[in-house]
mmCIF file of C-alpha atoms and ligand atoms in Angstrom:
data_model
loop_
_atom_site.group_PDB
_atom_site.id
_atom_site.type_symbol
_atom_site.label_atom_id
_atom_site.label_comp_id
_atom_site.label_asym_id
_atom_site.label_seq_id
_atom_site.Cartn_x
_atom_site.Cartn_y
_atom_site.Cartn_z
ATOM 1 C CA MET P 1 70.374 112.152 96.328
ATOM 2 C CA LYS P 2 72.049 114.575 93.867
ATOM 3 C CA THR P 3 75.606 114.653 92.970
ATOM 4 C CA ALA P 4 77.922 114.555 89.978
ATOM 5 C CA ILE P 5 78.225 111.170 89.343
ATOM 6 C CA THR P 6 74.025 110.241 90.259
ATOM 7 C CA GLU P 7 74.782 112.558 86.591
ATOM 8 C CA LEU P 8 77.072 111.209 84.972
ATOM 9 C CA PHE P 9 75.311 107.869 84.869
ATOM 10 C CA GLY P 10 71.787 108.631 85.415
ATOM 11 C CA ILE P 11 72.249 107.186 88.272
ATOM 12 C CA GLN P 12 69.407 107.742 91.341
ATOM 13 C CA HIS P 13 71.482 106.940 94.268
ATOM 14 C CA PRO P 14 76.182 107.736 94.221
ATOM 15 C CA ILE P 15 76.903 104.008 94.823
ATOM 16 C CA ILE P 16 78.545 101.852 92.338
ATOM 17 C CA GLN P 17 79.505 97.808 92.896
ATOM 18 C CA GLY P 18 83.394 97.762 91.900
ATOM 19 C CA GLY P 19 84.228 94.859 88.947
ATOM 20 C CA MET P 20 84.834 91.853 90.984
ATOM 21 C CA HIS P 21 86.696 88.821 89.298
ATOM 22 C CA TYR P 22 83.537 85.495 90.130
ATOM 23 C CA VAL P 23 81.539 88.036 91.584
ATOM 24 C CA GLY P 24 79.687 90.505 89.239
ATOM 25 C CA PHE P 25 77.912 88.650 87.081
ATOM 26 C CA ALA P 26 74.527 89.833 85.384
ATOM 27 C CA GLU P 27 73.022 88.781 88.828
ATOM 28 C CA LEU P 28 74.494 91.602 91.176
ATOM 29 C CA ALA P 29 75.373 93.934 88.203
ATOM 30 C CA ALA P 30 71.546 93.771 87.326
ATOM 31 C CA ALA P 31 70.607 94.046 91.320
ATOM 32 C CA VAL P 32 72.964 96.732 91.480
ATOM 33 C CA SER P 33 71.422 98.795 88.936
ATOM 34 C CA ASN P 34 67.976 97.775 89.366
ATOM 35 C CA ALA P 35 67.898 99.297 93.194
ATOM 36 C CA GLY P 36 69.109 102.723 91.662
ATOM 37 C CA GLY P 37 73.386 102.362 92.544
ATOM 38 C CA LEU P 38 75.792 101.560 89.345
ATOM 39 C CA GLY P 39 76.057 97.926 88.716
ATOM 40 C CA ILE P 40 79.201 96.512 87.065
ATOM 41 C CA ILE P 41 79.311 93.393 85.027
ATOM 42 C CA THR P 42 83.160 92.306 85.181
ATOM 43 C CA GLY P 43 84.817 91.259 81.894
ATOM 44 C CA LEU P 44 87.124 89.433 82.189
ATOM 45 C CA THR P 45 85.806 86.742 84.085
ATOM 46 C CA GLN P 46 83.961 86.091 81.048
ATOM 47 C CA ARG P 47 87.021 84.312 78.842
ATOM 48 C CA THR P 48 85.836 85.668 75.965
ATOM 49 C CA PRO P 49 84.279 88.712 74.748
ATOM 50 C CA GLU P 50 81.686 86.843 73.108
ATOM 51 C CA LEU P 51 80.564 85.181 76.141
ATOM 52 C CA LEU P 52 80.316 88.647 77.780
ATOM 53 C CA ALA P 53 77.907 89.819 75.007
ATOM 54 C CA LYS P 54 76.287 87.362 76.192
ATOM 55 C CA GLU P 55 75.782 88.153 79.934
ATOM 56 C CA ILE P 56 75.605 92.079 79.035
ATOM 57 C CA ALA P 57 72.480 90.380 76.640
ATOM 58 C CA ARG P 58 71.317 88.231 80.598
ATOM 59 C CA CYS P 59 72.113 91.640 82.487
ATOM 60 C CA ARG P 60 69.866 93.958 80.288
ATOM 61 C CA ASP P 61 66.995 90.929 80.232
ATOM 62 C CA MET P 62 67.258 91.689 84.319
ATOM 63 C CA THR P 63 67.425 95.293 84.095
ATOM 64 C CA ASP P 64 66.354 98.528 82.049
ATOM 65 C CA LYS P 65 68.384 100.651 83.822
ATOM 66 C CA PRO P 66 72.099 101.827 83.368
ATOM 67 C CA PHE P 67 75.449 99.443 84.209
ATOM 68 C CA GLY P 68 78.968 99.047 83.642
ATOM 69 C CA VAL P 69 81.769 96.341 82.341
ATOM 70 C CA ASN P 70 84.447 97.453 84.283
ATOM 71 C CA LEU P 71 87.616 96.161 81.607
ATOM 72 C CA THR P 72 90.926 95.181 83.200
ATOM 73 C CA PHE P 73 94.351 96.143 82.174
ATOM 74 C CA LEU P 74 96.756 93.648 83.630
ATOM 75 C CA PRO P 75 100.639 93.342 83.077
ATOM 76 C CA SER P 76 100.660 89.827 81.201
ATOM 77 C CA PHE P 77 102.910 88.498 78.064
ATOM 78 C CA THR P 78 98.968 87.575 76.331
ATOM 79 C CA ALA P 79 97.057 90.010 76.876
ATOM 80 C CA PRO P 80 93.042 89.295 76.497
ATOM 81 C CA PRO P 81 92.051 90.586 73.109
ATOM 82 C CA TYR P 82 90.971 93.885 74.810
ATOM 83 C CA PRO P 83 89.524 96.004 70.961
ATOM 84 C CA GLU P 84 87.261 92.201 70.636
ATOM 85 C CA TYR P 85 85.948 93.008 73.989
ATOM 86 C CA ILE P 86 85.555 97.101 74.015
ATOM 87 C CA ALA P 87 83.860 96.392 70.313
ATOM 88 C CA ALA P 88 81.394 93.635 72.537
ATOM 89 C CA ILE P 89 80.792 95.960 75.257
ATOM 90 C CA ARG P 90 79.719 99.268 72.271
ATOM 91 C CA GLU P 91 77.863 96.797 70.541
ATOM 92 C CA GLY P 92 76.021 95.396 73.974
ATOM 93 C CA GLY P 93 75.043 99.080 73.924
ATOM 94 C CA VAL P 94 76.684 99.589 77.335
ATOM 95 C CA ARG P 95 78.113 103.053 78.224
ATOM 96 C CA ILE P 96 79.788 103.241 81.032
ATOM 97 C CA VAL P 97 82.966 101.427 81.646
ATOM 98 C CA GLU P 98 85.114 100.699 84.845
ATOM 99 C CA THR P 99 88.663 100.501 83.986
ATOM 100 C CA ALA P 100 91.283 99.753 86.344
ATOM 101 C CA GLY P 101 94.795 98.037 86.037
ATOM 102 C CA ARG P 102 97.287 99.495 83.877
ATOM 103 C CA SER P 103 96.259 103.192 82.360
ATOM 104 C CA PRO P 104 93.238 102.661 79.367
ATOM 105 C CA GLU P 105 95.010 104.722 77.532
ATOM 106 C CA GLN P 106 95.459 103.674 74.601
ATOM 107 C CA TYR P 107 92.023 102.406 74.397
ATOM 108 C CA MET P 108 90.607 105.817 75.150
ATOM 109 C CA PRO P 109 90.143 106.888 71.839
ATOM 110 C CA ALA P 110 87.784 102.924 70.741
ATOM 111 C CA LEU P 111 85.475 103.359 74.380
ATOM 112 C CA LYS P 112 84.820 107.619 73.338
ATOM 113 C CA ALA P 113 84.322 106.975 69.704
ATOM 114 C CA ALA P 114 81.587 104.457 71.132
ATOM 115 C CA GLY P 115 80.276 107.426 73.493
ATOM 116 C CA ILE P 116 81.557 105.567 76.093
ATOM 117 C CA LYS P 117 82.075 107.048 79.908
ATOM 118 C CA VAL P 118 85.292 105.443 81.718
ATOM 119 C CA ILE P 119 85.489 105.796 85.642
ATOM 120 C CA HIS P 120 89.152 104.793 85.621
ATOM 121 C CA LYS P 121 90.310 102.960 89.180
ATOM 122 C CA CYS P 122 93.064 105.277 90.106
ATOM 123 C CA THR P 123 95.597 103.913 94.070
ATOM 124 C CA SER P 124 96.841 106.949 93.657
ATOM 125 C CA VAL P 125 96.891 111.014 93.110
ATOM 126 C CA ARG P 126 99.378 111.095 89.758
ATOM 127 C CA HIS P 127 97.395 108.236 87.810
ATOM 128 C CA SER P 128 94.389 110.359 89.051
ATOM 129 C CA LEU P 129 95.210 113.145 87.457
ATOM 130 C CA LYS P 130 96.558 111.146 84.327
ATOM 131 C CA ALA P 131 93.412 110.014 83.817
ATOM 132 C CA GLU P 132 91.943 113.112 83.413
ATOM 133 C CA LYS P 133 94.633 114.274 81.177
ATOM 134 C CA ILE P 134 93.269 111.082 79.064
ATOM 135 C CA GLY P 135 89.765 111.885 79.297
ATOM 136 C CA CYS P 136 88.604 109.835 81.923
ATOM 137 C CA ASP P 137 85.140 110.972 82.881
ATOM 138 C CA ALA P 138 85.749 110.204 86.343
ATOM 139 C CA VAL P 139 87.841 108.341 88.452
ATOM 140 C CA SER P 140 87.772 106.116 91.767
ATOM 141 C CA VAL P 141 90.306 106.068 94.030
ATOM 142 C CA ASP P 142 90.877 103.185 95.966
ATOM 143 C CA GLY P 143 92.946 104.035 99.343
ATOM 144 C CA PHE P 144 94.950 101.268 100.660
ATOM 145 C CA GLU P 145 92.135 99.400 103.087
ATOM 146 C CA CYS P 146 90.661 98.161 99.354
ATOM 147 C CA GLY P 147 89.938 94.601 98.695
ATOM 148 C CA GLY P 148 92.046 93.802 95.732
ATOM 149 C CA HIS P 149 95.040 95.522 94.134
ATOM 150 C CA PRO P 150 96.381 99.177 96.630
ATOM 151 C CA GLY P 151 98.912 99.863 94.656
ATOM 152 C CA GLU P 152 102.431 100.167 96.021
ATOM 153 C CA ASP P 153 102.169 103.516 97.850
ATOM 154 C CA ASP P 154 100.100 102.567 100.682
ATOM 155 C CA ILE P 155 98.013 105.761 101.571
ATOM 156 C CA PRO P 156 94.305 105.368 102.898
ATOM 157 C CA ASN P 157 91.562 106.969 102.011
ATOM 158 C CA MET P 158 91.801 109.853 104.373
ATOM 159 C CA ILE P 159 95.059 111.264 103.538
ATOM 160 C CA LEU P 160 94.163 109.566 99.642
ATOM 161 C CA LEU P 161 90.449 111.344 98.817
ATOM 162 C CA PRO P 162 91.136 114.854 99.973
ATOM 163 C CA ARG P 163 94.373 114.982 98.376
ATOM 164 C CA ALA P 164 92.892 114.225 95.527
ATOM 165 C CA ALA P 165 90.137 116.271 95.932
ATOM 166 C CA ASP P 166 92.672 119.232 95.589
ATOM 167 C CA GLU P 167 94.447 118.361 92.264
ATOM 168 C CA LEU P 168 91.025 117.025 90.935
ATOM 169 C CA LYS P 169 88.850 118.516 88.107
ATOM 170 C CA ILE P 170 87.260 115.927 86.952
ATOM 171 C CA PRO P 171 84.068 114.214 89.402
ATOM 172 C CA PHE P 172 85.368 111.071 91.917
ATOM 173 C CA VAL P 173 84.081 108.568 94.013
ATOM 174 C CA ALA P 174 86.124 106.837 97.361
ATOM 175 C CA SER P 175 87.119 103.337 96.850
ATOM 176 C CA GLY P 176 88.599 101.148 99.738
ATOM 177 C CA GLY P 177 86.804 100.610 103.072
ATOM 178 C CA MET P 178 83.292 101.806 102.285
ATOM 179 C CA ALA P 179 80.377 99.609 103.224
ATOM 180 C CA ASP P 180 78.242 101.920 105.106
ATOM 181 C CA ALA P 181 76.098 105.542 105.777
ATOM 182 C CA ARG P 182 78.950 106.622 107.899
ATOM 183 C CA SER P 183 81.283 105.418 105.390
ATOM 184 C CA LEU P 184 79.545 107.854 102.084
ATOM 185 C CA VAL P 185 78.716 110.860 104.552
ATOM 186 C CA ALA P 186 82.648 111.117 105.450
ATOM 187 C CA ALA P 187 83.109 109.728 101.054
ATOM 188 C CA LEU P 188 81.289 112.954 100.534
ATOM 189 C CA ALA P 189 82.704 115.494 103.387
ATOM 190 C CA MET P 190 86.552 114.395 101.635
ATOM 191 C CA GLY P 191 84.858 116.340 98.437
ATOM 192 C CA ALA P 192 83.699 112.314 96.451
ATOM 193 C CA ALA P 193 80.989 112.605 94.604
ATOM 194 C CA GLY P 194 79.955 109.102 95.820
ATOM 195 C CA MET P 195 81.284 105.288 96.832
ATOM 196 C CA ASN P 196 82.120 102.927 95.454
ATOM 197 C CA MET P 197 82.106 99.358 97.390
ATOM 198 C CA GLY P 198 83.470 96.281 96.571
ATOM 199 C CA THR P 199 83.339 93.802 99.408
ATOM 200 C CA ARG P 200 80.165 94.850 101.055
ATOM 201 C CA PHE P 201 78.355 93.529 98.377
ATOM 202 C CA ILE P 202 79.998 90.032 98.231
ATOM 203 C CA ALA P 203 77.489 89.266 101.661
ATOM 204 C CA THR P 204 74.128 89.864 99.614
ATOM 205 C CA LYS P 205 71.504 87.724 98.905
ATOM 206 C CA GLU P 206 72.594 88.286 94.987
ATOM 207 C CA ALA P 207 75.806 87.808 94.807
ATOM 208 C CA PRO P 208 76.167 84.870 92.835
ATOM 209 C CA VAL P 209 78.879 83.158 95.460
ATOM 210 C CA HIS P 210 79.086 79.803 97.412
ATOM 211 C CA PRO P 211 77.413 80.959 100.580
ATOM 212 C CA ASN P 212 80.462 79.620 102.653
ATOM 213 C CA VAL P 213 81.825 83.271 100.688
ATOM 214 C CA LYS P 214 79.560 85.578 102.032
ATOM 215 C CA LYS P 215 79.889 83.048 106.183
ATOM 216 C CA ALA P 216 83.139 83.517 105.510
ATOM 217 C CA LEU P 217 82.813 87.568 105.423
ATOM 218 C CA VAL P 218 80.190 88.158 108.285
ATOM 219 C CA ASP P 219 82.512 86.230 109.738
ATOM 220 C CA ALA P 220 86.007 87.911 109.372
ATOM 221 C CA THR P 221 87.496 91.139 111.167
ATOM 222 C CA GLU P 222 89.406 93.788 110.301
ATOM 223 C CA LEU P 223 92.176 91.935 111.056
ATOM 224 C CA ASP P 224 92.027 89.431 108.993
ATOM 225 C CA THR P 225 93.029 90.391 105.360
ATOM 226 C CA ARG P 226 96.800 89.836 104.632
ATOM 227 C CA LEU P 227 98.534 91.616 101.787
ATOM 228 C CA VAL P 228 100.307 89.827 99.455
ATOM 229 C CA MET P 229 102.607 89.314 96.048
ATOM 230 C CA ARG P 230 104.804 92.849 97.504
ATOM 231 C CA ALA P 231 107.871 91.843 96.971
ATOM 232 C CA LEU P 232 106.467 91.107 93.138
ATOM 233 C CA ARG P 233 104.921 94.525 93.228
ATOM 234 C CA ASN P 234 101.787 93.731 92.419
ATOM 235 C CA THR P 235 100.309 93.585 95.614
ATOM 236 C CA GLU P 236 97.280 92.545 96.597
ATOM 237 C CA ARG P 237 94.803 92.430 100.264
ATOM 238 C CA VAL P 238 93.150 89.145 100.089
ATOM 239 C CA LEU P 239 91.302 86.701 103.012
ATOM 240 C CA LYS P 240 93.450 85.312 105.075
ATOM 241 C CA ASN P 241 93.118 81.262 104.636
ATOM 242 C CA LYS P 242 95.150 78.481 104.445
ATOM 243 C CA GLY P 243 96.300 78.609 101.342
ATOM 244 C CA VAL P 244 97.677 82.749 101.927
ATOM 245 C CA ASP P 245 99.635 80.989 105.016
ATOM 246 C CA GLN P 246 101.731 79.106 102.993
ATOM 247 C CA LEU P 247 101.712 81.689 100.378
ATOM 248 C CA ILE P 248 103.567 84.325 102.968
ATOM 249 C CA GLU P 249 105.406 81.106 104.115
ATOM 250 C CA ILE P 250 106.661 80.850 101.005
ATOM 251 C CA GLU P 251 107.909 84.719 100.262
ATOM 252 C CA ARG P 252 109.189 85.106 103.728
ATOM 253 C CA GLU P 253 111.302 82.383 102.348
ATOM 254 C CA LYS P 254 112.453 84.023 99.456
ATOM 255 C CA GLY P 255 112.728 87.586 99.906
ATOM 256 C CA GLY P 256 113.801 89.695 96.709
ATOM 257 C CA ALA P 257 114.101 86.353 94.635
ATOM 258 C CA LEU P 258 110.682 85.445 94.732
ATOM 259 C CA LYS P 259 108.955 84.732 91.216
ATOM 260 C CA ILE P 260 105.158 84.508 90.432
ATOM 261 C CA GLU P 261 105.710 80.455 89.411
ATOM 262 C CA ASP P 262 106.588 80.302 93.242
ATOM 263 C CA ILE P 263 103.270 81.182 94.483
ATOM 264 C CA HIS P 264 101.512 79.572 91.635
ATOM 265 C CA GLU P 265 99.353 77.296 93.236
ATOM 266 C CA GLN P 266 98.134 80.176 96.296
ATOM 267 C CA VAL P 267 97.370 82.614 93.231
ATOM 268 C CA SER P 268 96.624 80.790 89.683
ATOM 269 C CA GLY P 269 92.542 79.425 89.148
ATOM 270 C CA VAL P 270 91.657 79.913 92.978
ATOM 271 C CA TYR P 271 88.867 82.739 92.672
ATOM 272 C CA PRO P 272 86.532 78.950 91.012
ATOM 273 C CA LYS P 273 87.317 76.765 93.878
ATOM 274 C CA VAL P 274 86.367 79.747 96.929
ATOM 275 C CA MET P 275 83.288 81.171 94.689
ATOM 276 C CA VAL P 276 82.075 78.384 93.076
ATOM 277 C CA ASP P 277 83.181 75.279 94.871
ATOM 278 C CA GLY P 278 83.458 77.329 98.440
ATOM 279 C CA ASP P 279 86.644 76.131 99.326
ATOM 280 C CA MET P 280 87.347 78.940 101.707
ATOM 281 C CA GLU P 281 90.571 77.512 101.918
ATOM 282 C CA ALA P 282 92.152 77.580 98.205
ATOM 283 C CA GLY P 283 94.366 80.075 98.602
ATOM 284 C CA ALA P 284 94.592 83.897 97.856
ATOM 285 C CA TRP P 285 90.916 85.729 96.933
ATOM 286 C CA SER P 286 90.789 89.896 97.132
ATOM 287 C CA CYS P 287 88.912 91.182 100.033
ATOM 288 C CA GLY P 288 89.488 94.124 101.773
ATOM 289 C CA MET P 289 89.549 95.469 106.038
ATOM 290 C CA VAL P 290 86.116 97.063 105.533
ATOM 291 C CA VAL P 291 85.439 93.121 105.749
ATOM 292 C CA GLY P 292 85.483 94.100 109.968
ATOM 293 C CA LEU P 293 81.886 95.863 108.808
ATOM 294 C CA ILE P 294 80.115 92.803 107.957
ATOM 295 C CA ASN P 295 77.603 91.547 110.104
ATOM 296 C CA ASP P 296 74.855 90.597 107.346
ATOM 297 C CA VAL P 297 74.174 89.421 104.407
ATOM 298 C CA PRO P 298 70.824 91.621 102.881
ATOM 299 C CA THR P 299 70.010 91.622 99.738
ATOM 300 C CA VAL P 300 71.251 94.857 97.755
ATOM 301 C CA LYS P 301 68.137 96.942 97.406
ATOM 302 C CA GLU P 302 67.736 96.678 101.440
ATOM 303 C CA LEU P 303 71.644 97.702 101.606
ATOM 304 C CA ILE P 304 71.129 100.455 99.462
ATOM 305 C CA ASP P 305 68.191 101.936 100.868
ATOM 306 C CA ARG P 306 69.691 101.473 104.135
ATOM 307 C CA ILE P 307 72.741 103.107 103.554
ATOM 308 C CA MET P 308 70.970 106.575 101.168
ATOM 309 C CA SER P 309 68.097 106.688 104.868
ATOM 310 C CA GLU P 310 71.156 106.426 107.376
ATOM 311 C CA ALA P 311 72.874 109.520 105.202
ATOM 312 C CA GLU P 312 70.087 111.531 105.350
ATOM 313 C CA GLN P 313 69.800 110.759 109.144
ATOM 314 C CA ILE P 314 73.215 111.805 109.894
ATOM 315 C CA ILE P 315 73.014 114.732 107.849
ATOM 316 C CA ARG P 316 69.924 116.280 108.369
ATOM 317 C CA SER P 317 70.565 115.110 111.927
ATOM 318 C CA ARG P 318 73.652 114.643 113.486
ATOM 319 C CA LEU P 319 75.955 116.779 110.871
ATOM 320 C CA THR P 320 73.183 119.966 111.743
ATOM 321 C CA GLY P 321 72.904 119.260 115.845
ATOM 322 C CA PHE P 322 76.089 119.642 115.700
ATOM 323 C CA LEU P 323 75.220 123.345 114.098
ATOM 324 C CA ASN P 324 72.462 123.522 116.337
ATOM 325 C CA GLY P 325 73.990 122.500 119.069
ATOM 326 C CA VAL P 326 72.260 119.642 119.509
ATOM 327 C CA GLU P 327 74.514 115.965 119.897
ATOM 328 C CA VAL P 328 72.640 113.346 117.685
ATOM 329 C CA LYS P 329 73.685 110.071 118.377
ATOM 330 C CA PRO P 330 74.570 108.158 114.824
ATOM 331 C CA PRO P 331 72.376 105.512 113.271
ATOM 332 C CA ALA P 332 73.299 102.002 115.108
ATOM 333 C CA ARG P 333 74.795 99.686 113.496
ATOM 334 C CA ALA P 334 72.135 97.979 110.741
ATOM 335 C CA VAL P 335 71.294 94.370 110.131
ATOM 336 C CA ALA P 336 68.815 93.459 108.449
HETATM 337 C C1 FMN S 1 87.115 89.061 95.253
HETATM 338 C C2 FMN S 1 87.244 90.839 94.663
HETATM 339 C C3 FMN S 1 87.878 90.880 93.358
HETATM 340 C C4 FMN S 1 87.843 91.410 92.731
HETATM 341 N N1 FMN S 1 87.969 92.169 91.390
HETATM 342 C C5 FMN S 1 88.537 92.641 90.627
HETATM 343 C C6 FMN S 1 88.693 92.969 89.227
HETATM 344 O O1 FMN S 1 88.832 91.749 88.696
HETATM 345 N N2 FMN S 1 88.697 93.960 88.804
HETATM 346 C C7 FMN S 1 88.674 95.185 89.202
HETATM 347 O O2 FMN S 1 88.919 96.617 88.661
HETATM 348 N N3 FMN S 1 89.090 95.358 90.202
HETATM 349 C C8 FMN S 1 88.071 93.661 91.767
HETATM 350 N N4 FMN S 1 88.409 94.719 92.444
HETATM 351 C C9 FMN S 1 88.637 95.056 93.204
HETATM 352 C C10 FMN S 1 87.175 95.955 93.279
HETATM 353 O O3 FMN S 1 86.406 96.810 92.020
HETATM 354 C C11 FMN S 1 87.222 97.828 94.642
HETATM 355 O O4 FMN S 1 87.555 98.628 93.667
HETATM 356 C C12 FMN S 1 87.875 97.465 95.969
HETATM 357 O O5 FMN S 1 87.141 95.638 96.424
HETATM 358 C C13 FMN S 1 86.703 98.473 96.967
HETATM 359 O O6 FMN S 1 87.449 98.152 97.923
HETATM 360 P P1 FMN S 1 86.467 97.504 99.396
HETATM 361 O O7 FMN S 1 86.567 95.620 98.848
HETATM 362 O O8 FMN S 1 87.158 97.411 100.396
HETATM 363 O O9 FMN S 1 85.342 98.016 98.773
HETATM 364 C C14 FMN S 1 87.687 92.660 93.102
HETATM 365 C C15 FMN S 1 88.039 93.493 95.116
HETATM 366 C C16 FMN S 1 87.342 91.733 94.793
HETATM 367 C C17 FMN S 1 86.786 92.038 96.483
#
């Protein structure tokens, strides 16, 4: 399949693995890139630019295909040394960066001078247009369903994607709620040139996380995510667990007076506890509603091959069938 995204990034399939804290290590990024998608290392999971340089070198040892690095611009008082992270990316020969969080505007000159293609993750049409204006090459349009930070507008992809298609000139991928061939074909129909998946890629053999995490994803349904930190205007979609129940209780008590210190225990330092130790009750970690569509733990290649072959089946048989007056059933839910 050829789209504006496969052409822009030099990849075989229009499937991107979004940056994920404590998940987006070299093992997963390389597996996605080797399977023909675009794998992404999560920059800030590496505590220093030197460690990121090592992670990039490790990824390069595992794949000769293009891969990217995620740089998340956080609202924090002590900003990470972003220019040094960008230098590590440039010197590591990485030519694709996924930015997220705040606008990457102030770092665009450095990224562009290094010949880096930038895809910015946005949760609204207005932020997507801003990204286009400041020179981003593409955007990842992240709907309300998404795992992580859906923003504060609460617009699901059924509306957000066609709205983005109406306004944007640069290509975009659909992000949030994407899991299978049906997601990909629907995203393409709504004007996207591919899809970005987060949660789905955690439930793969190569994702370097504790087996408890993968089991929790297979067991959970679409009813099991919660939105937290809305009062702080830092809304995050997370998987429900005991720590999250406590967090929601504190939010209920404090109302509009909630401060980040009130929920420190439930949101800080949770990722290593969950992803490394497999403590599934530890607190808030990002997870999308798409968890309801995850029923197996395939290899990354099995997942991507399945998506691409079923997408072809949907387009060639089911959709063309409608035009020819023959109804063809959608592919049965695949379990590896
Ligand atoms: C566990 C987890 C951690 C994430 N960490 C980050 C991150 O550090 N930076 C970022 O830009 N996005 C992060 N995301 C968001 C993903 O890159 C992606 O946009 C999102 O998962 C898409 O929604 P989906 O989960 O429905 O596929 C994270 C998502 C998950 C599930």
